[in-house]
GROMACS .gro file of C-alpha atoms in nm:
model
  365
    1UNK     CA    1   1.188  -1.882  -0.332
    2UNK     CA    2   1.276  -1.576  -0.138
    3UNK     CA    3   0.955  -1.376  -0.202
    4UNK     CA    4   0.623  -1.391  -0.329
    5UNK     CA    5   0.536  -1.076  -0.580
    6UNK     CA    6   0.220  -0.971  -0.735
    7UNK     CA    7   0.170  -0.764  -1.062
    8UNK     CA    8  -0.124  -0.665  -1.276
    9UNK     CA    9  -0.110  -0.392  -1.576
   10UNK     CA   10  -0.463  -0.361  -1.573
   11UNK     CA   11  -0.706  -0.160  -1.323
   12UNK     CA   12  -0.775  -0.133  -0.972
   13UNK     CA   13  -1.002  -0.410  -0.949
   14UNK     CA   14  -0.802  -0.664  -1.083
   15UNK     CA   15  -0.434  -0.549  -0.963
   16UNK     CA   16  -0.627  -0.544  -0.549
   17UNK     CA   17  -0.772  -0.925  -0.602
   18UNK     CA   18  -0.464  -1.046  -0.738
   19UNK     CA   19  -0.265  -0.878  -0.402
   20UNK     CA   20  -0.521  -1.000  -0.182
   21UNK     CA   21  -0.488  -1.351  -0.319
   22UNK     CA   22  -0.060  -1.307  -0.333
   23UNK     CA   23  -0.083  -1.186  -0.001
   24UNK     CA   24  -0.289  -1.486   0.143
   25UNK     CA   25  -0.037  -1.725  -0.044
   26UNK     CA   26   0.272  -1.540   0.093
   27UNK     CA   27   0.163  -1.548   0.448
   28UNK     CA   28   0.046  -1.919   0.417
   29UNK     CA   29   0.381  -1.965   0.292
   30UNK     CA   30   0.569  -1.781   0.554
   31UNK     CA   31   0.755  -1.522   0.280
   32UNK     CA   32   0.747  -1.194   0.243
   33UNK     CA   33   0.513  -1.017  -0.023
   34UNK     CA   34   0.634  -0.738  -0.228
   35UNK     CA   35   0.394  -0.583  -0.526
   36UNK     CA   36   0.510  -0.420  -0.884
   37UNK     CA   37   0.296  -0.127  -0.986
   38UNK     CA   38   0.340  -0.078  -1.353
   39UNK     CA   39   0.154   0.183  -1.526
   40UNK     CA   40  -0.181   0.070  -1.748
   41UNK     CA   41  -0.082  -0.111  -2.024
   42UNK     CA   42  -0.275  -0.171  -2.374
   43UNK     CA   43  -0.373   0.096  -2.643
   44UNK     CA   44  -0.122   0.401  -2.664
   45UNK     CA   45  -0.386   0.562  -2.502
   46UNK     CA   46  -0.270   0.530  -2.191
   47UNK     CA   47   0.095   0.640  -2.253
   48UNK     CA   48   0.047   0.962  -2.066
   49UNK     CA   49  -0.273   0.858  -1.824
   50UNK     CA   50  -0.172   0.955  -1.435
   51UNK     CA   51  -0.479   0.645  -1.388
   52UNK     CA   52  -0.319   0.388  -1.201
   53UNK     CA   53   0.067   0.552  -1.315
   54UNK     CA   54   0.285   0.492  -1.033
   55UNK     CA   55   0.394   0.846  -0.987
   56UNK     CA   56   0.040   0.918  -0.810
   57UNK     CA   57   0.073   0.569  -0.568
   58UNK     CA   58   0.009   0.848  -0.259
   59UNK     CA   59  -0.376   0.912  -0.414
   60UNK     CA   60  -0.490   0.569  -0.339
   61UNK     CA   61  -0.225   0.429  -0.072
   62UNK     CA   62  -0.100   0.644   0.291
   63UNK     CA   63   0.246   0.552   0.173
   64UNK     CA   64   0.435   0.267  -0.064
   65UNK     CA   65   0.310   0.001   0.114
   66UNK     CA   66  -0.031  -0.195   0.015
   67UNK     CA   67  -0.137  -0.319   0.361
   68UNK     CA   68  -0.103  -0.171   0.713
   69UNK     CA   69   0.057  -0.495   0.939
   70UNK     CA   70   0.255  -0.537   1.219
   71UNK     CA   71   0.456  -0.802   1.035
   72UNK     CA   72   0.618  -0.616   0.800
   73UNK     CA   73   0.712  -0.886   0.562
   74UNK     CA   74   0.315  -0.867   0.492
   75UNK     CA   75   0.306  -0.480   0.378
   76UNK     CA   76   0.353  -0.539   0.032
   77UNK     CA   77   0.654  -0.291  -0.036
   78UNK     CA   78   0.483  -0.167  -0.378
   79UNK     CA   79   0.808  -0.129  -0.643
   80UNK     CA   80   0.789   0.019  -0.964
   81UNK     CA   81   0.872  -0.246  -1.232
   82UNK     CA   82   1.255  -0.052  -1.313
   83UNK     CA   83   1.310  -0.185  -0.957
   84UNK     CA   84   1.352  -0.569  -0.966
   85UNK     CA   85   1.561  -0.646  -1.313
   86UNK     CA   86   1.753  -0.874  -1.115
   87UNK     CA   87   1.468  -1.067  -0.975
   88UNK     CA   88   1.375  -1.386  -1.177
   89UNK     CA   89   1.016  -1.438  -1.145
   90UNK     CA   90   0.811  -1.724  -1.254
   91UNK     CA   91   0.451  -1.625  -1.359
   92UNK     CA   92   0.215  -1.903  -1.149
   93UNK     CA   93  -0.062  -1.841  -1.410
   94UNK     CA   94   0.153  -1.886  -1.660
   95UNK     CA   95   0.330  -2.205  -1.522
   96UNK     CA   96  -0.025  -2.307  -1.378
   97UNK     CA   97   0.008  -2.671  -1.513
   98UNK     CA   98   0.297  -2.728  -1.321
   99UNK     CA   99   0.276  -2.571  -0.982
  100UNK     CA  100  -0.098  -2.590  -0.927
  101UNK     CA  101  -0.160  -2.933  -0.792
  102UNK     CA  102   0.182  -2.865  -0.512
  103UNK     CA  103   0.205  -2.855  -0.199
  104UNK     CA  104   0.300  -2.560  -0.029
  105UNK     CA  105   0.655  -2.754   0.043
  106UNK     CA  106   0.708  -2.837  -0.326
  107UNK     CA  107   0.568  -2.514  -0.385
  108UNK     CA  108   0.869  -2.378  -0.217
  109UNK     CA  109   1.104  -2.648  -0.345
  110UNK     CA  110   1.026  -2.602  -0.721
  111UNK     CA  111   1.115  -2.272  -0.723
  112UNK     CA  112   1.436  -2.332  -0.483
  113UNK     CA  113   1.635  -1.978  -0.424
  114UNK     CA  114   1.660  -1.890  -0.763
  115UNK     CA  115   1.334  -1.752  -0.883
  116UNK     CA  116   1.073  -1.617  -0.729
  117UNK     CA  117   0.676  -1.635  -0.763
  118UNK     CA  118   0.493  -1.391  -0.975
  119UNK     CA  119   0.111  -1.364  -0.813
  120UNK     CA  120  -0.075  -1.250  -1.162
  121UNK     CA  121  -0.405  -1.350  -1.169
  122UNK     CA  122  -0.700  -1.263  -0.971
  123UNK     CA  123  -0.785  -1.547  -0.811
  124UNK     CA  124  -0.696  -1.891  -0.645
  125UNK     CA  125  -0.485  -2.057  -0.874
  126UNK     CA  126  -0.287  -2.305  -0.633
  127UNK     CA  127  -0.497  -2.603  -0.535
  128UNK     CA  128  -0.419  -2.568  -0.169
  129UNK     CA  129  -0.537  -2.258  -0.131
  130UNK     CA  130  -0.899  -2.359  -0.154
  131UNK     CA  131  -0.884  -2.684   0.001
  132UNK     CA  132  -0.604  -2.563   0.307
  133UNK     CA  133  -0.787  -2.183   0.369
  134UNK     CA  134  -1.086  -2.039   0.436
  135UNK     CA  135  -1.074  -1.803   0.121
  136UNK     CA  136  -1.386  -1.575   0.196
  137UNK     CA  137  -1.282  -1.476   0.562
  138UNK     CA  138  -0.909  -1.443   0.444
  139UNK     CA  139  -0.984  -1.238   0.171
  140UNK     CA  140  -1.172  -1.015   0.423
  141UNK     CA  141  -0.921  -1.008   0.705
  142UNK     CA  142  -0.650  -0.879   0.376
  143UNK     CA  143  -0.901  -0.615   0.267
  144UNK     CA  144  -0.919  -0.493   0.638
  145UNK     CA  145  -0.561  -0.385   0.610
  146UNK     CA  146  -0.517  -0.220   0.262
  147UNK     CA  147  -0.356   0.090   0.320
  148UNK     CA  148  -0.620   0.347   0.209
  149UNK     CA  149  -0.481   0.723   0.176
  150UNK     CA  150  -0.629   0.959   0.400
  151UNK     CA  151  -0.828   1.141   0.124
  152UNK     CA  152  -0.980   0.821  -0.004
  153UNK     CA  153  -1.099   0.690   0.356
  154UNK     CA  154  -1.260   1.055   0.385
  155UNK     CA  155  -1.438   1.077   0.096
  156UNK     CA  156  -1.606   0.691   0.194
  157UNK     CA  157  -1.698   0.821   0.525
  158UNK     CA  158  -1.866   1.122   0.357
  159UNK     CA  159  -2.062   0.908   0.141
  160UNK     CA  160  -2.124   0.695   0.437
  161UNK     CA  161  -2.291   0.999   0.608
  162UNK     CA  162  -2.522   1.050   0.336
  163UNK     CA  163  -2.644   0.674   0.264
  164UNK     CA  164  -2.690   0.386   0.444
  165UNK     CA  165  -2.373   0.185   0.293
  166UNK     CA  166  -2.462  -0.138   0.464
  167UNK     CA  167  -2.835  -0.197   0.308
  168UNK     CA  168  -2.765   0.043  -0.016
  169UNK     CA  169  -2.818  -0.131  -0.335
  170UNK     CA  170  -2.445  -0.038  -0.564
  171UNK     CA  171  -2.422   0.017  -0.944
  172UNK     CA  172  -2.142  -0.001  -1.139
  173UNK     CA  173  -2.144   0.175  -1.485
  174UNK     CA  174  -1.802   0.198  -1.660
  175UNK     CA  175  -1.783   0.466  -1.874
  176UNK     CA  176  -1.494   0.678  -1.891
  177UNK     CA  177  -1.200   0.424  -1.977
  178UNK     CA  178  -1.388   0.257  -2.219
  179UNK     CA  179  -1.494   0.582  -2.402
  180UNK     CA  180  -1.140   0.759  -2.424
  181UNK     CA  181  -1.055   0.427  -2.602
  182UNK     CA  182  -1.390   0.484  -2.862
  183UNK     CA  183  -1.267   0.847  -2.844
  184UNK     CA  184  -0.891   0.867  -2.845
  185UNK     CA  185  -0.744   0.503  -2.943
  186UNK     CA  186  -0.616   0.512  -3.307
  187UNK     CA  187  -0.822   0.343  -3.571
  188UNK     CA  188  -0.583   0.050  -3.561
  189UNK     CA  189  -0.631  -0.019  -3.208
  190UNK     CA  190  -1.000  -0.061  -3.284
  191UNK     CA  191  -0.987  -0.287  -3.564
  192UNK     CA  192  -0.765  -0.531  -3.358
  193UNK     CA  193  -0.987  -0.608  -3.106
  194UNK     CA  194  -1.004  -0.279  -2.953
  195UNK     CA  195  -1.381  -0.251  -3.015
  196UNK     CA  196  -1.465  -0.605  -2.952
  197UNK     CA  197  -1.294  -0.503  -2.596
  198UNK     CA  198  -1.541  -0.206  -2.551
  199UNK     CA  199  -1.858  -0.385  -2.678
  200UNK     CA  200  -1.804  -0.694  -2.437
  201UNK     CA  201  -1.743  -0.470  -2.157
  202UNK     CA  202  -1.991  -0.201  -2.225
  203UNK     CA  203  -2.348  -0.219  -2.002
  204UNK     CA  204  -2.626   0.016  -2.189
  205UNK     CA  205  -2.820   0.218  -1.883
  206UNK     CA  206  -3.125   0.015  -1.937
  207UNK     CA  207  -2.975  -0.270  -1.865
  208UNK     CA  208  -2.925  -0.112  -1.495
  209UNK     CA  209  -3.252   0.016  -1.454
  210UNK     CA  210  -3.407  -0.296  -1.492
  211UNK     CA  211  -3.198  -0.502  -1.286
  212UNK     CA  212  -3.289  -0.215  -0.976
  213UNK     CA  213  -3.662  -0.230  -1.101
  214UNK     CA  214  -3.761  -0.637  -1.112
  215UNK     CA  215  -3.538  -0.659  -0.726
  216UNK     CA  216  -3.821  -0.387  -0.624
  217UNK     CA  217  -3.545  -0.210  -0.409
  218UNK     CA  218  -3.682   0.069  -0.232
  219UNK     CA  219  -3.372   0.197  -0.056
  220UNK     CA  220  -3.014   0.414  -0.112
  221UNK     CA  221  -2.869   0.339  -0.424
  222UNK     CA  222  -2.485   0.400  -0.506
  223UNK     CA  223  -2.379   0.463  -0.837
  224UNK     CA  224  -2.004   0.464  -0.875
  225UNK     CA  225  -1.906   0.552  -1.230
  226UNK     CA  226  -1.655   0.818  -1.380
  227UNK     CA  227  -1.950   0.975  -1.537
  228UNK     CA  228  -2.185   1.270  -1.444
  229UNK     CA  229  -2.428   1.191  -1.671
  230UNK     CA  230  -2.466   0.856  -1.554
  231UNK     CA  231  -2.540   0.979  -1.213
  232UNK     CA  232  -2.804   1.243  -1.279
  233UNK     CA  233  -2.969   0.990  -1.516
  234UNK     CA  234  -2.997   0.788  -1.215
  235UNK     CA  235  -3.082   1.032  -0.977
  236UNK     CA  236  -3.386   1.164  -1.256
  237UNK     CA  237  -3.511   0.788  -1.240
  238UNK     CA  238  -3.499   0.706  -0.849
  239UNK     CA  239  -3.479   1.063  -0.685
  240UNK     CA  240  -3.209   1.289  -0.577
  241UNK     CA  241  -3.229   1.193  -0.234
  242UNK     CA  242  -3.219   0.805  -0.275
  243UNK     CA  243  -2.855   0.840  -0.511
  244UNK     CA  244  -2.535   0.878  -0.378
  245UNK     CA  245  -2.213   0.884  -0.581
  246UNK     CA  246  -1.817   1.018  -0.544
  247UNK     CA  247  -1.927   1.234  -0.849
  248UNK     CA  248  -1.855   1.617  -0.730
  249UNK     CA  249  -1.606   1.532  -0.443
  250UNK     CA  250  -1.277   1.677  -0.520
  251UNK     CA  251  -1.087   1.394  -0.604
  252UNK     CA  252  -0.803   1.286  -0.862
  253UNK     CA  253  -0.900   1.030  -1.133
  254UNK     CA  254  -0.718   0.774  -0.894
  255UNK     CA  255  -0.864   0.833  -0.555
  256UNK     CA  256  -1.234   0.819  -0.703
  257UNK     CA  257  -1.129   0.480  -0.836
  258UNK     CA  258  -1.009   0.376  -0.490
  259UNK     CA  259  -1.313   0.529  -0.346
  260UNK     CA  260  -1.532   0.377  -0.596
  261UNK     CA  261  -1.430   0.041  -0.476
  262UNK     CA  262  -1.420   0.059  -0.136
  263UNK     CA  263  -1.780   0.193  -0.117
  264UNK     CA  264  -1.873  -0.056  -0.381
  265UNK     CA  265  -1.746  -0.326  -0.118
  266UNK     CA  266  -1.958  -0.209   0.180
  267UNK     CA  267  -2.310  -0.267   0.027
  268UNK     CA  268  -2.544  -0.534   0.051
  269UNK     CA  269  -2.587  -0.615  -0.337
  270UNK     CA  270  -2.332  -0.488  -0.657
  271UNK     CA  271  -2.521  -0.458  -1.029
  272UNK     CA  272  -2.193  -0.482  -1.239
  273UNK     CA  273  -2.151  -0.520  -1.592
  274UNK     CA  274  -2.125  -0.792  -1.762
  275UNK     CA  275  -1.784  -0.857  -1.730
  276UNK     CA  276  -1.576  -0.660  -1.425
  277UNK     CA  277  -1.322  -0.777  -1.202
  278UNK     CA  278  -1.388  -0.406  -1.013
  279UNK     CA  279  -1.718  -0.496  -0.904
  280UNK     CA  280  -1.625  -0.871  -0.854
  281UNK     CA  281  -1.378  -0.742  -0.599
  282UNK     CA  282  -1.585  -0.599  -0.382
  283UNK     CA  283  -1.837  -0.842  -0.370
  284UNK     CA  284  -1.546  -1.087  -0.291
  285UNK     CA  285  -1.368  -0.924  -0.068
  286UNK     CA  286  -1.748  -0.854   0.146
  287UNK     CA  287  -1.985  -1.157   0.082
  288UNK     CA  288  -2.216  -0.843  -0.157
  289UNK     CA  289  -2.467  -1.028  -0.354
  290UNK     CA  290  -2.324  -0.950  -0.694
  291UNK     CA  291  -2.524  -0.969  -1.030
  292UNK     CA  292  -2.345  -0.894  -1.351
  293UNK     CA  293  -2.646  -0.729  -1.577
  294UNK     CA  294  -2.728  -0.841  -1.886
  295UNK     CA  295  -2.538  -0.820  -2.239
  296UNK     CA  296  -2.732  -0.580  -2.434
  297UNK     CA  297  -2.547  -0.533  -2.729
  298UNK     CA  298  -2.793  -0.311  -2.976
  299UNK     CA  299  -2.813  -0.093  -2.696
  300UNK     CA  300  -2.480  -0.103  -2.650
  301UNK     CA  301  -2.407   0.024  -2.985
  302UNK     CA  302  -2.680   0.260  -2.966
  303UNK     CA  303  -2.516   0.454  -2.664
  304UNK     CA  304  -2.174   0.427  -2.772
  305UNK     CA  305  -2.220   0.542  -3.055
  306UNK     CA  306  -2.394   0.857  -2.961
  307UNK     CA  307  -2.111   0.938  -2.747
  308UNK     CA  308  -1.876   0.947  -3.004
  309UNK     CA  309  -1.706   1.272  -3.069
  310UNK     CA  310  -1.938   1.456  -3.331
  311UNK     CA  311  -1.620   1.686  -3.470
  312UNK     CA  312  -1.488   1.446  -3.684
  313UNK     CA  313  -1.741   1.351  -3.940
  314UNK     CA  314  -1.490   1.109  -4.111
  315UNK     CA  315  -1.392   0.926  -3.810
  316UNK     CA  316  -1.751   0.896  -3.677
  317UNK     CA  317  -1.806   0.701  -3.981
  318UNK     CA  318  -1.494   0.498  -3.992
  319UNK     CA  319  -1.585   0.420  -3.598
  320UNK     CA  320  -1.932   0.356  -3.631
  321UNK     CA  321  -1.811   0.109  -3.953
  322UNK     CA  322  -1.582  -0.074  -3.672
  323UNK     CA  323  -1.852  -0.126  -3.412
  324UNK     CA  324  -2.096  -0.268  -3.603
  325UNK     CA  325  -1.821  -0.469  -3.756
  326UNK     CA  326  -1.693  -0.608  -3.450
  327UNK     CA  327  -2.104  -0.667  -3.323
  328UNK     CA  328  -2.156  -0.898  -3.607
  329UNK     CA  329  -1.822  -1.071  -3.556
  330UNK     CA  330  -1.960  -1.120  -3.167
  331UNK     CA  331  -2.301  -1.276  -3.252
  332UNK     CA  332  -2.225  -1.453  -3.580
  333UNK     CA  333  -2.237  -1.807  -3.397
  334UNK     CA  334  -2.518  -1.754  -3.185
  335UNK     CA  335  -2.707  -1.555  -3.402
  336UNK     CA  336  -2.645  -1.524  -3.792
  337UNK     CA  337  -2.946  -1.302  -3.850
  338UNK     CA  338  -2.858  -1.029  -3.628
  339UNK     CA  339  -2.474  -1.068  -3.737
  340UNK     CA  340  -2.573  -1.002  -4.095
  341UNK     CA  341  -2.788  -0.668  -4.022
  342UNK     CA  342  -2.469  -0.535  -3.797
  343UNK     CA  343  -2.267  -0.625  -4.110
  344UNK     CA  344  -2.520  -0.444  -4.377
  345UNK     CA  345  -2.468  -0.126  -4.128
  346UNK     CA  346  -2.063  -0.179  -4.104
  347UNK     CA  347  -2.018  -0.175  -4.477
  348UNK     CA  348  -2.279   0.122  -4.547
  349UNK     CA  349  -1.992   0.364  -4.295
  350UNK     CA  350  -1.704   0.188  -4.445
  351UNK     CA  351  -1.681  -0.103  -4.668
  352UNK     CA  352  -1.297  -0.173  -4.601
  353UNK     CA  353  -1.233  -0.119  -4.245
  354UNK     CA  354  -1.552  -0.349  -4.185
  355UNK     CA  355  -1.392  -0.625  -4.413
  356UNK     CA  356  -1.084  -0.583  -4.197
  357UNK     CA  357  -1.267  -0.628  -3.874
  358UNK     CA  358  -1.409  -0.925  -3.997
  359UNK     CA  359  -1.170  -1.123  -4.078
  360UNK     CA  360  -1.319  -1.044  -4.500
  361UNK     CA  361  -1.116  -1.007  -4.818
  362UNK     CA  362  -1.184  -0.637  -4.868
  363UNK     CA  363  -1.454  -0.542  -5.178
  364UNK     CA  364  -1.334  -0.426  -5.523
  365UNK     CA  365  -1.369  -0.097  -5.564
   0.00000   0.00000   0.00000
């Protein structure tokens, strides 16, 4: 093993924990660490997004390296993926079962000179990394040295002049990538999966607004989100002067991701959805209290499906069919009552593409 690389086709969040974590491994190992930035992968969507594309690497990073080092091996020379078809790489999470429980010298001897370690997974997923490091105060040391672009480290400091980033309460509310999907995926994309995706990653606003009520914060709140609405729904709740957010600095799609998580890492708690890797990398990579809010499905639905784009009466209905469809697919084990209601509202839109969601032999006509 010559080199230890790191890939992720996914967002920021989860492409930065899975380099941190590479990162630690390489240097415990001695090797140098080099990272592939492919573009976002999933729904066809995201064929033409500039989010995350590795033509705009310069919005987030100062230059094509991922950490700033004085051992250079460290750096994390960032390669697009047309770079390495020679390199053989052997995916650890995939091969977990058999190079977990090594040493770091088997480590090193299993893979020999021949292939080379593929870091794709955020988290610790060699035994030895837990039991031989101190994870938490490596994983802050890395995130001291990622290689922030000028414009992103501005627009923190900024913020930083406005709130107190140290005792601010953060909030994360995704909202744009998961409604261009609602918005723009094709119908296909939805019915496999796509909208069980959306509705298991999807936080309704309440669900936020009591999680900053019952902790009785009284201080700065940070919202980082995609969304203007979000913020001034926030800001018409707690006060103007108590909500900060990137919202309204001039910045690309990419930078206010990259400045969206390195603000979310300097406060003292995170309120994340129920599932995010962006949020749990900042808390992670900081010691943040972090509290994933509530599943809240109905109201899920409820705000989703307002935001659907009104112009196409036909596909409003087909959509709305596939999110109550996937809903009752969701809670049919824990909850067959609610399941069946979802379903009664997925077959009144559209009788077919509901069946298809759920797994159903169509109706007759």
């Amino acid at each position: 093993m010559k080199a230890v690389y790191t890939a992720r086709g996914d967002g920021l969040g989860t492409r930065m924990l899975s380099a941190l974590y590479a990162r630690i491994l390489a240097e415990h190992l001695g090797l140098p660490l080099k990272v592939i930035w492919a573009p976002l992968g999933g729904a066809s969507i995201y064929a033409d997004y500039g989010l995350m594309h590795p033509d705009f690497l310069l919005d987030i990073f100062a230059d094509r390296t991922l950490f700033r080092d004085t051992n250079p091996g460290l750096r994390g020379v960032i390669l697009r993926s047309d770079a390495i078809a020679d390199v053989r790489l052997r995916s650890l999470y995939h091969s977990i079962y058999q190079l977990a429980g090594l040493s770091a010298d088997e480590l090193l001897d299993a893979l020999g000179e021949s292939e080379d370690l593929l870091y794709d997974f955020p988290g610790p997923l060699i035994t030895f990394m837990s039991s031989d490091i101190d994870l938490g105060s490596a994983l802050t040391a890395a995130w001291s040295k990622v290689n922030w672009s000028a414009a992103v480290l501005e627009a923190v400091g900024r913020i930083g002049r406005r709130i107190d980033l140290p005792t601010c309460t953060a909030v994360h509310v995704r909202r744009g990538d998961i409604l261009d999907v609602v918005n723009r995926a094709d119908l296909e994309h939805l019915v496999n999966d796509g909208m069980v995706q959306v509705l298991q990653r999807y936080t309704p606003l309440a669900g936020f607004f009591r999680q900053i009520d019952a902790s009785r914060q009284l201080g700065d709140i940070l919202v980082c989100t995609e969304d203007a609405d979000v913020v001034q729904r926030f800001a018409d709740r707690y006060g103007r002067a108590r909500v900060a957010s990137s919202i309204g600095l001039d910045l690309t799609e990419n930078q206010r991701a990259a400045t969206d998580l390195l603000l979310l890492s300097k406060a003292r708690q995170i309120f994340a959805p129920s599932v995010s890797f962006f949020s749990h990398c900042a808390a992670a990579v900081s010691g943040a209290r972090l509290t994933n809010t509530g599943w809240g499905l109905a109201a899920s639905l409820d705000e989703i499906l307002a935001l659907v784009d009104r112009r196409d009466a036909t596909r409003v209905r087909q959509v709305s069919a596939i999110a109550y469809a996937a809903a009752s697919r969701l809670v049919a084990a824990q909850d067959p009552s609610l399941a069946s209601q979802f379903r009664s509202q997925a077959l009144h839109f559209d009788a077919g593409l509901s069946a298809r969601v759920m797994g159903e032999h169509a109706p007759a006509a």
